[in-house]
Amino acid sequence: MSTEPGRLRIAIQKSGRLAERSLAFIEAAGLRVMKGANELLYRIENQPIDLLRVRDDDIATLVGDGVCDLGIVGLNVLSEQERGEQEGGAQVLMRLGFGRCALKIATPPGLQWHGPQSLAGLRIATSYPVVLGRWLKEQGVDARIVTMRGAVEVAPRLKVSDAICDLVSTGATLEANGLMARDLVLESEAVLIRSHAAPEPALADLLQSVEERFAGVVASQGSKYVMMNAPRSALDAISRILPGAGAPTVTPLAGRDDAVAVHAVCQESVFWETLERLKGAGASSILVLPIEKMM
Ligand code: ATP
Ligand code: ZN
Protein backbone atom coordinates (compact mmCIF):
# COMPACT_ATOMS: atom_id res chain seq x y z
CA MET A 1 0.00 0.00 0.00
CA SER A 2 1.71 3.20 -1.08
CA THR A 3 1.51 6.09 1.35
CA GLU A 4 2.97 9.52 0.89
CA PRO A 5 4.73 11.74 3.41
CA GLY A 6 3.04 15.06 4.11
CA ARG A 7 -0.43 13.54 4.16
CA LEU A 8 -2.50 12.52 7.14
CA ARG A 9 -3.88 8.98 6.93
CA ILE A 10 -7.19 7.76 8.28
CA ALA A 11 -8.02 4.02 8.18
CA ILE A 12 -11.66 3.11 7.57
CA GLN A 13 -13.55 -0.05 6.67
CA LYS A 14 -13.61 -0.65 2.93
CA SER A 15 -16.96 -2.37 2.76
CA GLY A 16 -19.31 -3.65 5.41
CA ARG A 17 -21.44 -2.33 8.19
CA LEU A 18 -19.24 0.64 9.11
CA ALA A 19 -18.09 1.66 5.62
CA GLU A 20 -20.83 4.06 4.49
CA ARG A 21 -21.33 5.61 7.92
CA SER A 22 -17.59 6.20 8.31
CA LEU A 23 -17.47 8.10 5.00
CA ALA A 24 -20.58 10.09 5.93
CA PHE A 25 -19.03 10.97 9.28
CA ILE A 26 -15.83 12.21 7.62
CA GLU A 27 -17.82 14.26 5.11
CA ALA A 28 -19.89 15.77 7.92
CA ALA A 29 -16.59 17.23 9.21
CA GLY A 30 -16.21 19.12 5.93
CA LEU A 31 -13.65 16.77 4.40
CA ARG A 32 -14.58 16.25 0.73
CA VAL A 33 -13.99 12.62 -0.22
CA MET A 34 -12.85 11.96 -3.80
CA LYS A 35 -13.86 8.44 -4.73
CA GLY A 36 -11.12 7.78 -7.25
CA ALA A 37 -10.19 4.73 -9.26
CA ASN A 38 -7.94 3.48 -6.47
CA GLU A 39 -10.19 1.32 -4.33
CA LEU A 40 -7.70 1.13 -1.46
CA LEU A 41 -7.13 4.84 -1.10
CA TYR A 42 -9.51 7.77 -1.36
CA ARG A 43 -8.12 11.29 -1.26
CA ILE A 44 -9.61 14.25 0.54
CA GLU A 45 -9.96 17.06 -1.99
CA ASN A 46 -9.60 20.06 0.30
CA GLN A 47 -6.97 18.81 2.79
CA PRO A 48 -3.77 16.73 2.59
CA ILE A 49 -5.54 13.65 3.94
CA ASP A 50 -5.83 10.10 2.57
CA LEU A 51 -8.41 7.51 3.56
CA LEU A 52 -7.01 3.98 3.62
CA ARG A 53 -9.86 1.55 2.96
CA VAL A 54 -9.17 -1.83 4.56
CA ARG A 55 -10.72 -4.80 6.39
CA ASP A 56 -11.96 -3.68 9.80
CA ASP A 57 -9.67 -6.28 11.39
CA ASP A 58 -6.60 -4.39 10.11
CA ILE A 59 -7.56 -0.91 11.32
CA ALA A 60 -6.29 -1.18 14.91
CA THR A 61 -2.95 -2.59 13.72
CA LEU A 62 -2.45 0.12 11.07
CA VAL A 63 -3.13 2.83 13.63
CA GLY A 64 -1.25 1.07 16.44
CA ASP A 65 1.84 0.75 14.26
CA GLY A 66 1.61 4.39 13.21
CA VAL A 67 1.00 3.59 9.52
CA CYS A 68 -2.24 5.56 9.90
CA ASP A 69 -2.76 8.51 12.20
CA LEU A 70 -6.46 7.91 12.89
CA GLY A 71 -8.93 5.09 12.38
CA ILE A 72 -12.61 4.33 12.70
CA VAL A 73 -13.34 0.85 14.04
CA GLY A 74 -15.89 -1.04 16.13
CA LEU A 75 -15.09 -1.09 19.83
CA ASN A 76 -15.73 -4.86 19.72
CA VAL A 77 -12.95 -5.40 17.17
CA LEU A 78 -10.58 -3.04 18.99
CA SER A 79 -11.18 -4.69 22.38
CA GLU A 80 -10.43 -8.11 20.91
CA GLN A 81 -7.10 -6.91 19.50
CA GLU A 82 -6.12 -4.45 22.20
CA ARG A 83 -2.41 -4.05 22.77
CA GLY A 84 -0.84 -2.11 25.61
CA GLU A 85 0.71 1.32 25.03
CA GLN A 86 4.19 -0.26 25.21
CA GLU A 87 3.35 -2.52 22.27
CA GLY A 88 2.30 0.38 20.08
CA GLY A 89 -1.43 0.23 20.49
CA ALA A 90 -4.07 2.81 19.79
CA GLN A 91 -6.05 5.08 22.06
CA VAL A 92 -9.77 5.66 21.83
CA LEU A 93 -10.45 9.36 21.29
CA MET A 94 -14.24 9.29 21.13
CA ARG A 95 -17.33 7.18 20.57
CA LEU A 96 -18.97 8.08 17.29
CA GLY A 97 -22.63 7.20 17.86
CA PHE A 98 -23.06 4.73 14.97
CA GLY A 99 -22.45 1.00 14.40
CA ARG A 100 -24.10 0.19 17.70
CA CYS A 101 -24.31 -3.50 18.60
CA ALA A 102 -23.80 -5.70 21.63
CA LEU A 103 -21.73 -8.76 22.36
CA LYS A 104 -24.06 -11.08 24.26
CA ILE A 105 -24.14 -14.51 25.84
CA ALA A 106 -26.93 -16.66 24.40
CA THR A 107 -27.99 -20.21 25.17
CA PRO A 108 -30.69 -22.67 24.13
CA PRO A 109 -33.84 -21.94 26.16
CA GLY A 110 -33.60 -25.32 27.91
CA LEU A 111 -30.49 -24.26 29.82
CA GLN A 112 -31.35 -23.15 33.37
CA TRP A 113 -30.12 -19.58 33.79
CA HIS A 114 -29.25 -18.04 37.15
CA GLY A 115 -26.69 -15.52 35.91
CA PRO A 116 -23.14 -15.95 34.58
CA GLN A 117 -22.38 -18.74 37.09
CA SER A 118 -24.68 -20.94 35.01
CA LEU A 119 -21.87 -21.04 32.42
CA ALA A 120 -19.43 -22.78 34.78
CA GLY A 121 -17.91 -25.84 33.14
CA LEU A 122 -19.72 -25.23 29.83
CA ARG A 123 -18.30 -24.68 26.33
CA ILE A 124 -18.95 -21.22 24.84
CA ALA A 125 -18.41 -20.64 21.11
CA THR A 126 -17.30 -17.15 20.05
CA SER A 127 -15.23 -15.10 17.60
CA TYR A 128 -14.22 -12.90 20.55
CA PRO A 129 -12.11 -15.19 22.78
CA VAL A 130 -10.11 -12.32 24.32
CA VAL A 131 -13.13 -10.19 25.28
CA LEU A 132 -15.07 -13.24 26.48
CA GLY A 133 -12.09 -14.53 28.49
CA ARG A 134 -11.72 -11.16 30.21
CA TRP A 135 -15.45 -11.06 31.02
CA LEU A 136 -15.52 -14.62 32.39
CA LYS A 137 -12.56 -13.78 34.61
CA GLU A 138 -14.34 -10.66 35.91
CA GLN A 139 -17.38 -12.79 36.66
CA GLY A 140 -15.23 -15.43 38.34
CA VAL A 141 -16.59 -18.12 36.02
CA ASP A 142 -14.51 -21.03 34.75
CA ALA A 143 -15.76 -22.08 31.29
CA ARG A 144 -14.21 -23.39 28.08
CA ILE A 145 -13.96 -21.00 25.13
CA VAL A 146 -14.38 -22.52 21.67
CA THR A 147 -13.02 -20.04 19.10
CA MET A 148 -14.85 -19.95 15.77
CA ARG A 149 -14.31 -17.52 12.89
CA GLY A 150 -17.96 -17.46 11.82
CA ALA A 151 -21.34 -19.21 12.06
CA VAL A 152 -21.07 -19.06 15.85
CA GLU A 153 -24.85 -19.16 16.19
CA VAL A 154 -25.09 -22.72 14.85
CA ALA A 155 -22.51 -24.10 17.32
CA PRO A 156 -25.04 -25.26 19.97
CA ARG A 157 -27.13 -27.09 17.35
CA LEU A 158 -24.00 -28.84 16.06
CA LYS A 159 -23.14 -29.74 19.70
CA VAL A 160 -19.89 -27.83 19.30
CA SER A 161 -20.80 -25.73 22.32
CA ASP A 162 -23.42 -25.25 25.04
CA ALA A 163 -23.63 -21.49 24.70
CA ILE A 164 -22.38 -18.71 22.45
CA CYS A 165 -21.03 -15.20 22.81
CA ASP A 166 -21.84 -13.23 19.67
CA LEU A 167 -22.75 -9.80 18.26
CA VAL A 168 -26.43 -9.02 18.40
CA SER A 169 -28.29 -6.00 17.13
CA THR A 170 -31.94 -7.00 16.74
CA GLY A 171 -31.93 -10.53 18.11
CA ALA A 172 -33.48 -11.94 14.93
CA THR A 173 -30.51 -14.21 14.21
CA LEU A 174 -30.60 -15.61 17.74
CA GLU A 175 -34.29 -16.28 17.46
CA ALA A 176 -33.90 -17.96 14.06
CA ASN A 177 -31.37 -20.30 15.67
CA GLY A 178 -33.49 -21.04 18.71
CA LEU A 179 -31.24 -19.17 21.13
CA MET A 180 -32.03 -16.79 24.01
CA ALA A 181 -29.93 -13.76 24.92
CA ARG A 182 -28.83 -14.10 28.55
CA ASP A 183 -26.23 -11.51 29.43
CA LEU A 184 -24.35 -8.51 28.06
CA VAL A 185 -20.59 -8.84 27.62
CA LEU A 186 -19.77 -5.62 25.73
CA GLU A 187 -21.76 -2.68 24.42
CA SER A 188 -20.13 -1.55 21.18
CA GLU A 189 -20.21 1.28 18.66
CA ALA A 190 -17.78 2.79 16.17
CA VAL A 191 -14.93 4.68 17.83
CA LEU A 192 -12.24 7.07 16.61
CA ILE A 193 -8.77 5.82 17.48
CA ARG A 194 -5.40 7.56 17.32
CA SER A 195 -1.90 6.23 17.21
CA HIS A 196 0.26 6.63 20.32
CA ALA A 197 3.05 7.52 17.89
CA ALA A 198 3.42 11.26 17.25
CA PRO A 199 2.41 12.37 13.76
CA GLU A 200 4.89 13.92 11.33
CA PRO A 201 5.62 17.35 12.86
CA ALA A 202 4.26 19.12 9.78
CA LEU A 203 0.93 17.31 10.27
CA ALA A 204 0.45 17.90 14.00
CA ASP A 205 -1.76 20.98 13.52
CA LEU A 206 -3.85 19.30 10.85
CA LEU A 207 -4.32 16.24 13.08
CA GLN A 208 -5.53 18.44 15.92
CA SER A 209 -7.92 20.35 13.70
CA VAL A 210 -9.36 17.11 12.27
CA GLU A 211 -9.87 15.75 15.79
CA GLU A 212 -11.64 18.95 16.81
CA ARG A 213 -13.89 18.84 13.77
CA PHE A 214 -14.75 15.19 14.47
CA ALA A 215 -15.55 16.07 18.09
CA GLY A 216 -17.78 18.84 16.73
CA VAL A 217 -19.67 16.39 14.52
CA VAL A 218 -20.24 14.05 17.49
CA ALA A 219 -21.36 16.93 19.71
CA SER A 220 -23.76 18.36 17.14
CA GLN A 221 -25.36 14.94 16.44
CA GLY A 222 -27.61 14.98 19.48
CA SER A 223 -27.66 18.73 20.08
CA LYS A 224 -30.40 21.24 19.40
CA TYR A 225 -30.61 25.02 19.41
CA VAL A 226 -33.60 26.12 21.48
CA MET A 227 -35.14 29.61 21.35
CA MET A 228 -38.13 31.03 23.23
CA ASN A 229 -39.61 34.13 24.77
CA ALA A 230 -40.12 34.15 28.52
CA PRO A 231 -41.00 36.37 31.44
CA ARG A 232 -37.81 37.62 33.10
CA SER A 233 -39.07 36.14 36.38
CA ALA A 234 -39.13 32.62 34.88
CA LEU A 235 -35.45 32.55 33.83
CA ASP A 236 -34.25 30.39 36.71
CA ALA A 237 -37.00 27.83 36.25
CA ILE A 238 -36.37 27.70 32.49
CA SER A 239 -32.60 27.21 32.89
CA ARG A 240 -33.28 24.24 35.13
CA ILE A 241 -35.60 22.61 32.59
CA LEU A 242 -33.31 22.94 29.53
CA PRO A 243 -31.56 19.54 29.11
CA GLY A 244 -27.77 19.63 29.10
CA ALA A 245 -27.50 23.35 28.39
CA GLY A 246 -24.86 25.74 29.68
CA ALA A 247 -25.83 29.27 30.71
CA PRO A 248 -28.43 30.44 28.16
CA THR A 249 -28.10 33.67 26.16
CA VAL A 250 -30.70 36.19 27.33
CA THR A 251 -31.58 39.24 25.20
CA PRO A 252 -34.19 41.97 25.75
CA LEU A 253 -37.37 42.05 23.66
CA ALA A 254 -38.15 45.39 21.98
CA GLY A 255 -40.75 47.37 23.94
CA ARG A 256 -41.08 44.78 26.73
CA ASP A 257 -39.42 45.24 30.11
CA ASP A 258 -40.85 42.11 31.70
CA ALA A 259 -39.97 39.61 28.96
CA VAL A 260 -36.78 38.36 27.29
CA ALA A 261 -35.64 36.05 24.49
CA VAL A 262 -33.76 32.95 25.70
CA HIS A 263 -31.38 30.99 23.42
CA ALA A 264 -29.55 27.84 24.45
CA VAL A 265 -27.68 24.87 22.99
CA CYS A 266 -29.03 21.65 24.47
CA GLN A 267 -26.60 18.71 24.37
CA GLU A 268 -29.35 16.19 24.87
CA SER A 269 -32.54 15.36 23.00
CA VAL A 270 -35.32 17.86 23.49
CA PHE A 271 -38.58 15.94 23.97
CA TRP A 272 -42.16 17.18 23.73
CA GLU A 273 -42.37 16.78 27.52
CA THR A 274 -39.55 19.31 27.88
CA LEU A 275 -41.40 21.81 25.67
CA GLU A 276 -44.54 21.33 27.76
CA ARG A 277 -42.60 22.00 30.95
CA LEU A 278 -41.02 25.12 29.40
CA LYS A 279 -44.48 26.31 28.46
CA GLY A 280 -45.71 25.56 31.95
CA ALA A 281 -42.89 27.72 33.31
CA GLY A 282 -44.15 30.65 31.19
CA ALA A 283 -42.18 30.29 27.92
CA SER A 284 -43.86 31.04 24.58
CA SER A 285 -42.91 30.91 20.86
CA ILE A 286 -40.57 27.97 21.55
CA LEU A 287 -38.43 26.88 18.57
CA VAL A 288 -36.13 23.83 18.46
CA LEU A 289 -33.61 23.86 15.59
CA PRO A 290 -31.05 21.28 14.44
CA ILE A 291 -27.41 22.30 14.67
CA GLU A 292 -25.32 21.75 11.58
CA LYS A 293 -21.89 22.51 12.93
CA MET A 294 -20.42 23.15 16.34
CA MET A 295 -16.93 23.98 17.53
P1 ATP B 1 -14.54 -6.82 7.06
O1 ATP B 1 -14.77 -7.32 5.69
O2 ATP B 1 -14.12 -5.39 7.06
O3 ATP B 1 -13.63 -7.70 7.89
P2 ATP B 1 -16.65 -7.81 8.82
O4 ATP B 1 -17.45 -8.81 8.07
O5 ATP B 1 -15.64 -8.28 9.82
O6 ATP B 1 -15.98 -6.81 7.77
P3 ATP B 1 -19.05 -6.24 9.35
O7 ATP B 1 -20.08 -7.30 9.38
O8 ATP B 1 -19.01 -5.31 8.20
O9 ATP B 1 -17.59 -6.83 9.65
O10 ATP B 1 -19.22 -5.39 10.71
C1 ATP B 1 -18.33 -4.37 11.03
C2 ATP B 1 -18.65 -3.85 12.41
O11 ATP B 1 -19.97 -3.27 12.42
C3 ATP B 1 -18.73 -4.85 13.53
O12 ATP B 1 -17.45 -5.24 14.00
C4 ATP B 1 -19.50 -4.09 14.58
O13 ATP B 1 -18.64 -3.18 15.26
C5 ATP B 1 -20.47 -3.27 13.75
N1 ATP B 1 -21.87 -3.74 13.77
C6 ATP B 1 -22.96 -2.96 13.87
N2 ATP B 1 -24.08 -3.67 13.89
C7 ATP B 1 -23.75 -4.95 13.77
C8 ATP B 1 -24.48 -6.17 13.71
N3 ATP B 1 -25.80 -6.21 13.76
N4 ATP B 1 -23.78 -7.31 13.57
C9 ATP B 1 -22.46 -7.29 13.47
N5 ATP B 1 -21.72 -6.17 13.53
C10 ATP B 1 -22.34 -5.01 13.68
ZN1 ZN C 1 -13.70 -8.09 9.91
Coordinates of C-alpha atoms and ligand atoms in Angstrom, one line a residue:
M1 CA 0.0 0.0 0.0
S2 CA 1.7 3.2 -1.1
T3 CA 1.5 6.1 1.4
E4 CA 3.0 9.5 0.9
P5 CA 4.7 11.7 3.4
G6 CA 3.0 15.1 4.1
R7 CA -0.4 13.5 4.2
L8 CA -2.5 12.5 7.1
R9 CA -3.9 9.0 6.9
I10 CA -7.2 7.8 8.3
A11 CA -8.0 4.0 8.2
I12 CA -11.7 3.1 7.6
Q13 CA -13.5 -0.1 6.7
K14 CA -13.6 -0.7 2.9
S15 CA -17.0 -2.4 2.8
G16 CA -19.3 -3.7 5.4
R17 CA -21.4 -2.3 8.2
L18 CA -19.2 0.6 9.1
A19 CA -18.1 1.7 5.6
E20 CA -20.8 4.1 4.5
R21 CA -21.3 5.6 7.9
S22 CA -17.6 6.2 8.3
L23 CA -17.5 8.1 5.0
A24 CA -20.6 10.1 5.9
F25 CA -19.0 11.0 9.3
I26 CA -15.8 12.2 7.6
E27 CA -17.8 14.3 5.1
A28 CA -19.9 15.8 7.9
A29 CA -16.6 17.2 9.2
G30 CA -16.2 19.1 5.9
L31 CA -13.7 16.8 4.4
R32 CA -14.6 16.2 0.7
V33 CA -14.0 12.6 -0.2
M34 CA -12.8 12.0 -3.8
K35 CA -13.9 8.4 -4.7
G36 CA -11.1 7.8 -7.2
A37 CA -10.2 4.7 -9.3
N38 CA -7.9 3.5 -6.5
E39 CA -10.2 1.3 -4.3
L40 CA -7.7 1.1 -1.5
L41 CA -7.1 4.8 -1.1
Y42 CA -9.5 7.8 -1.4
R43 CA -8.1 11.3 -1.3
I44 CA -9.6 14.3 0.5
E45 CA -10.0 17.1 -2.0
N46 CA -9.6 20.1 0.3
Q47 CA -7.0 18.8 2.8
P48 CA -3.8 16.7 2.6
I49 CA -5.5 13.6 3.9
D50 CA -5.8 10.1 2.6
L51 CA -8.4 7.5 3.6
L52 CA -7.0 4.0 3.6
R53 CA -9.9 1.6 3.0
V54 CA -9.2 -1.8 4.6
R55 CA -10.7 -4.8 6.4
D56 CA -12.0 -3.7 9.8
D57 CA -9.7 -6.3 11.4
D58 CA -6.6 -4.4 10.1
I59 CA -7.6 -0.9 11.3
A60 CA -6.3 -1.2 14.9
T61 CA -3.0 -2.6 13.7
L62 CA -2.4 0.1 11.1
V63 CA -3.1 2.8 13.6
G64 CA -1.2 1.1 16.4
D65 CA 1.8 0.7 14.3
G66 CA 1.6 4.4 13.2
V67 CA 1.0 3.6 9.5
C68 CA -2.2 5.6 9.9
D69 CA -2.8 8.5 12.2
L70 CA -6.5 7.9 12.9
G71 CA -8.9 5.1 12.4
I72 CA -12.6 4.3 12.7
V73 CA -13.3 0.9 14.0
G74 CA -15.9 -1.0 16.1
L75 CA -15.1 -1.1 19.8
N76 CA -15.7 -4.9 19.7
V77 CA -13.0 -5.4 17.2
L78 CA -10.6 -3.0 19.0
S79 CA -11.2 -4.7 22.4
E80 CA -10.4 -8.1 20.9
Q81 CA -7.1 -6.9 19.5
E82 CA -6.1 -4.5 22.2
R83 CA -2.4 -4.0 22.8
G84 CA -0.8 -2.1 25.6
E85 CA 0.7 1.3 25.0
Q86 CA 4.2 -0.3 25.2
E87 CA 3.3 -2.5 22.3
G88 CA 2.3 0.4 20.1
G89 CA -1.4 0.2 20.5
A90 CA -4.1 2.8 19.8
Q91 CA -6.0 5.1 22.1
V92 CA -9.8 5.7 21.8
L93 CA -10.5 9.4 21.3
M94 CA -14.2 9.3 21.1
R95 CA -17.3 7.2 20.6
L96 CA -19.0 8.1 17.3
G97 CA -22.6 7.2 17.9
F98 CA -23.1 4.7 15.0
G99 CA -22.5 1.0 14.4
R100 CA -24.1 0.2 17.7
C101 CA -24.3 -3.5 18.6
A102 CA -23.8 -5.7 21.6
L103 CA -21.7 -8.8 22.4
K104 CA -24.1 -11.1 24.3
I105 CA -24.1 -14.5 25.8
A106 CA -26.9 -16.7 24.4
T107 CA -28.0 -20.2 25.2
P108 CA -30.7 -22.7 24.1
P109 CA -33.8 -21.9 26.2
G110 CA -33.6 -25.3 27.9
L111 CA -30.5 -24.3 29.8
Q112 CA -31.3 -23.1 33.4
W113 CA -30.1 -19.6 33.8
H114 CA -29.2 -18.0 37.1
G115 CA -26.7 -15.5 35.9
P116 CA -23.1 -16.0 34.6
Q117 CA -22.4 -18.7 37.1
S118 CA -24.7 -20.9 35.0
L119 CA -21.9 -21.0 32.4
A120 CA -19.4 -22.8 34.8
G121 CA -17.9 -25.8 33.1
L122 CA -19.7 -25.2 29.8
R123 CA -18.3 -24.7 26.3
I124 CA -19.0 -21.2 24.8
A125 CA -18.4 -20.6 21.1
T126 CA -17.3 -17.2 20.0
S127 CA -15.2 -15.1 17.6
Y128 CA -14.2 -12.9 20.5
P129 CA -12.1 -15.2 22.8
V130 CA -10.1 -12.3 24.3
V131 CA -13.1 -10.2 25.3
L132 CA -15.1 -13.2 26.5
G133 CA -12.1 -14.5 28.5
R134 CA -11.7 -11.2 30.2
W135 CA -15.4 -11.1 31.0
L136 CA -15.5 -14.6 32.4
K137 CA -12.6 -13.8 34.6
E138 CA -14.3 -10.7 35.9
Q139 CA -17.4 -12.8 36.7
G140 CA -15.2 -15.4 38.3
V141 CA -16.6 -18.1 36.0
D142 CA -14.5 -21.0 34.8
A143 CA -15.8 -22.1 31.3
R144 CA -14.2 -23.4 28.1
I145 CA -14.0 -21.0 25.1
V146 CA -14.4 -22.5 21.7
T147 CA -13.0 -20.0 19.1
M148 CA -14.9 -19.9 15.8
R149 CA -14.3 -17.5 12.9
G150 CA -18.0 -17.5 11.8
A151 CA -21.3 -19.2 12.1
V152 CA -21.1 -19.1 15.8
E153 CA -24.9 -19.2 16.2
V154 CA -25.1 -22.7 14.8
A155 CA -22.5 -24.1 17.3
P156 CA -25.0 -25.3 20.0
R157 CA -27.1 -27.1 17.3
L158 CA -24.0 -28.8 16.1
K159 CA -23.1 -29.7 19.7
V160 CA -19.9 -27.8 19.3
S161 CA -20.8 -25.7 22.3
D162 CA -23.4 -25.3 25.0
A163 CA -23.6 -21.5 24.7
I164 CA -22.4 -18.7 22.5
C165 CA -21.0 -15.2 22.8
D166 CA -21.8 -13.2 19.7
L167 CA -22.7 -9.8 18.3
V168 CA -26.4 -9.0 18.4
S169 CA -28.3 -6.0 17.1
T170 CA -31.9 -7.0 16.7
G171 CA -31.9 -10.5 18.1
A172 CA -33.5 -11.9 14.9
T173 CA -30.5 -14.2 14.2
L174 CA -30.6 -15.6 17.7
E175 CA -34.3 -16.3 17.5
A176 CA -33.9 -18.0 14.1
N177 CA -31.4 -20.3 15.7
G178 CA -33.5 -21.0 18.7
L179 CA -31.2 -19.2 21.1
M180 CA -32.0 -16.8 24.0
A181 CA -29.9 -13.8 24.9
R182 CA -28.8 -14.1 28.6
D183 CA -26.2 -11.5 29.4
L184 CA -24.3 -8.5 28.1
V185 CA -20.6 -8.8 27.6
L186 CA -19.8 -5.6 25.7
E187 CA -21.8 -2.7 24.4
S188 CA -20.1 -1.6 21.2
E189 CA -20.2 1.3 18.7
A190 CA -17.8 2.8 16.2
V191 CA -14.9 4.7 17.8
L192 CA -12.2 7.1 16.6
I193 CA -8.8 5.8 17.5
R194 CA -5.4 7.6 17.3
S195 CA -1.9 6.2 17.2
H196 CA 0.3 6.6 20.3
A197 CA 3.1 7.5 17.9
A198 CA 3.4 11.3 17.3
P199 CA 2.4 12.4 13.8
E200 CA 4.9 13.9 11.3
P201 CA 5.6 17.4 12.9
A202 CA 4.3 19.1 9.8
L203 CA 0.9 17.3 10.3
A204 CA 0.5 17.9 14.0
D205 CA -1.8 21.0 13.5
L206 CA -3.9 19.3 10.9
L207 CA -4.3 16.2 13.1
Q208 CA -5.5 18.4 15.9
S209 CA -7.9 20.4 13.7
V210 CA -9.4 17.1 12.3
E211 CA -9.9 15.7 15.8
E212 CA -11.6 18.9 16.8
R213 CA -13.9 18.8 13.8
F214 CA -14.8 15.2 14.5
A215 CA -15.6 16.1 18.1
G216 CA -17.8 18.8 16.7
V217 CA -19.7 16.4 14.5
V218 CA -20.2 14.1 17.5
A219 CA -21.4 16.9 19.7
S220 CA -23.8 18.4 17.1
Q221 CA -25.4 14.9 16.4
G222 CA -27.6 15.0 19.5
S223 CA -27.7 18.7 20.1
K224 CA -30.4 21.2 19.4
Y225 CA -30.6 25.0 19.4
V226 CA -33.6 26.1 21.5
M227 CA -35.1 29.6 21.3
M228 CA -38.1 31.0 23.2
N229 CA -39.6 34.1 24.8
A230 CA -40.1 34.1 28.5
P231 CA -41.0 36.4 31.4
R232 CA -37.8 37.6 33.1
S233 CA -39.1 36.1 36.4
A234 CA -39.1 32.6 34.9
L235 CA -35.5 32.6 33.8
D236 CA -34.3 30.4 36.7
A237 CA -37.0 27.8 36.3
I238 CA -36.4 27.7 32.5
S239 CA -32.6 27.2 32.9
R240 CA -33.3 24.2 35.1
I241 CA -35.6 22.6 32.6
L242 CA -33.3 22.9 29.5
P243 CA -31.6 19.5 29.1
G244 CA -27.8 19.6 29.1
A245 CA -27.5 23.4 28.4
G246 CA -24.9 25.7 29.7
A247 CA -25.8 29.3 30.7
P248 CA -28.4 30.4 28.2
T249 CA -28.1 33.7 26.2
V250 CA -30.7 36.2 27.3
T251 CA -31.6 39.2 25.2
P252 CA -34.2 42.0 25.8
L253 CA -37.4 42.1 23.7
A254 CA -38.2 45.4 22.0
G255 CA -40.7 47.4 23.9
R256 CA -41.1 44.8 26.7
D257 CA -39.4 45.2 30.1
D258 CA -40.9 42.1 31.7
A259 CA -40.0 39.6 29.0
V260 CA -36.8 38.4 27.3
A261 CA -35.6 36.0 24.5
V262 CA -33.8 32.9 25.7
H263 CA -31.4 31.0 23.4
A264 CA -29.6 27.8 24.4
V265 CA -27.7 24.9 23.0
C266 CA -29.0 21.7 24.5
Q267 CA -26.6 18.7 24.4
E268 CA -29.4 16.2 24.9
S269 CA -32.5 15.4 23.0
V270 CA -35.3 17.9 23.5
F271 CA -38.6 15.9 24.0
W272 CA -42.2 17.2 23.7
E273 CA -42.4 16.8 27.5
T274 CA -39.6 19.3 27.9
L275 CA -41.4 21.8 25.7
E276 CA -44.5 21.3 27.8
R277 CA -42.6 22.0 30.9
L278 CA -41.0 25.1 29.4
K279 CA -44.5 26.3 28.5
G280 CA -45.7 25.6 31.9
A281 CA -42.9 27.7 33.3
G282 CA -44.1 30.6 31.2
A283 CA -42.2 30.3 27.9
S284 CA -43.9 31.0 24.6
S285 CA -42.9 30.9 20.9
I286 CA -40.6 28.0 21.5
L287 CA -38.4 26.9 18.6
V288 CA -36.1 23.8 18.5
L289 CA -33.6 23.9 15.6
P290 CA -31.0 21.3 14.4
I291 CA -27.4 22.3 14.7
E292 CA -25.3 21.7 11.6
K293 CA -21.9 22.5 12.9
M294 CA -20.4 23.1 16.3
M295 CA -16.9 24.0 17.5
Ligands
ATP1 P1 -14.5 -6.8 7.1 O1 -14.8 -7.3 5.7 O2 -14.1 -5.4 7.1 O3 -13.6 -7.7 7.9 P2 -16.6 -7.8 8.8 O4 -17.5 -8.8 8.1 O5 -15.6 -8.3 9.8 O6 -16.0 -6.8 7.8 P3 -19.0 -6.2 9.4 O7 -20.1 -7.3 9.4 O8 -19.0 -5.3 8.2 O9 -17.6 -6.8 9.7 O10 -19.2 -5.4 10.7 C1 -18.3 -4.4 11.0 C2 -18.7 -3.9 12.4 O11 -20.0 -3.3 12.4 C3 -18.7 -4.9 13.5 O12 -17.5 -5.2 14.0 C4 -19.5 -4.1 14.6 O13 -18.6 -3.2 15.3 C5 -20.5 -3.3 13.7 N1 -21.9 -3.7 13.8 C6 -23.0 -3.0 13.9 N2 -24.1 -3.7 13.9 C7 -23.7 -5.0 13.8 C8 -24.5 -6.2 13.7 N3 -25.8 -6.2 13.8 N4 -23.8 -7.3 13.6 C9 -22.5 -7.3 13.5 N5 -21.7 -6.2 13.5 C10 -22.3 -5.0 13.7
ZN2 ZN -13.7 -8.1 9.9

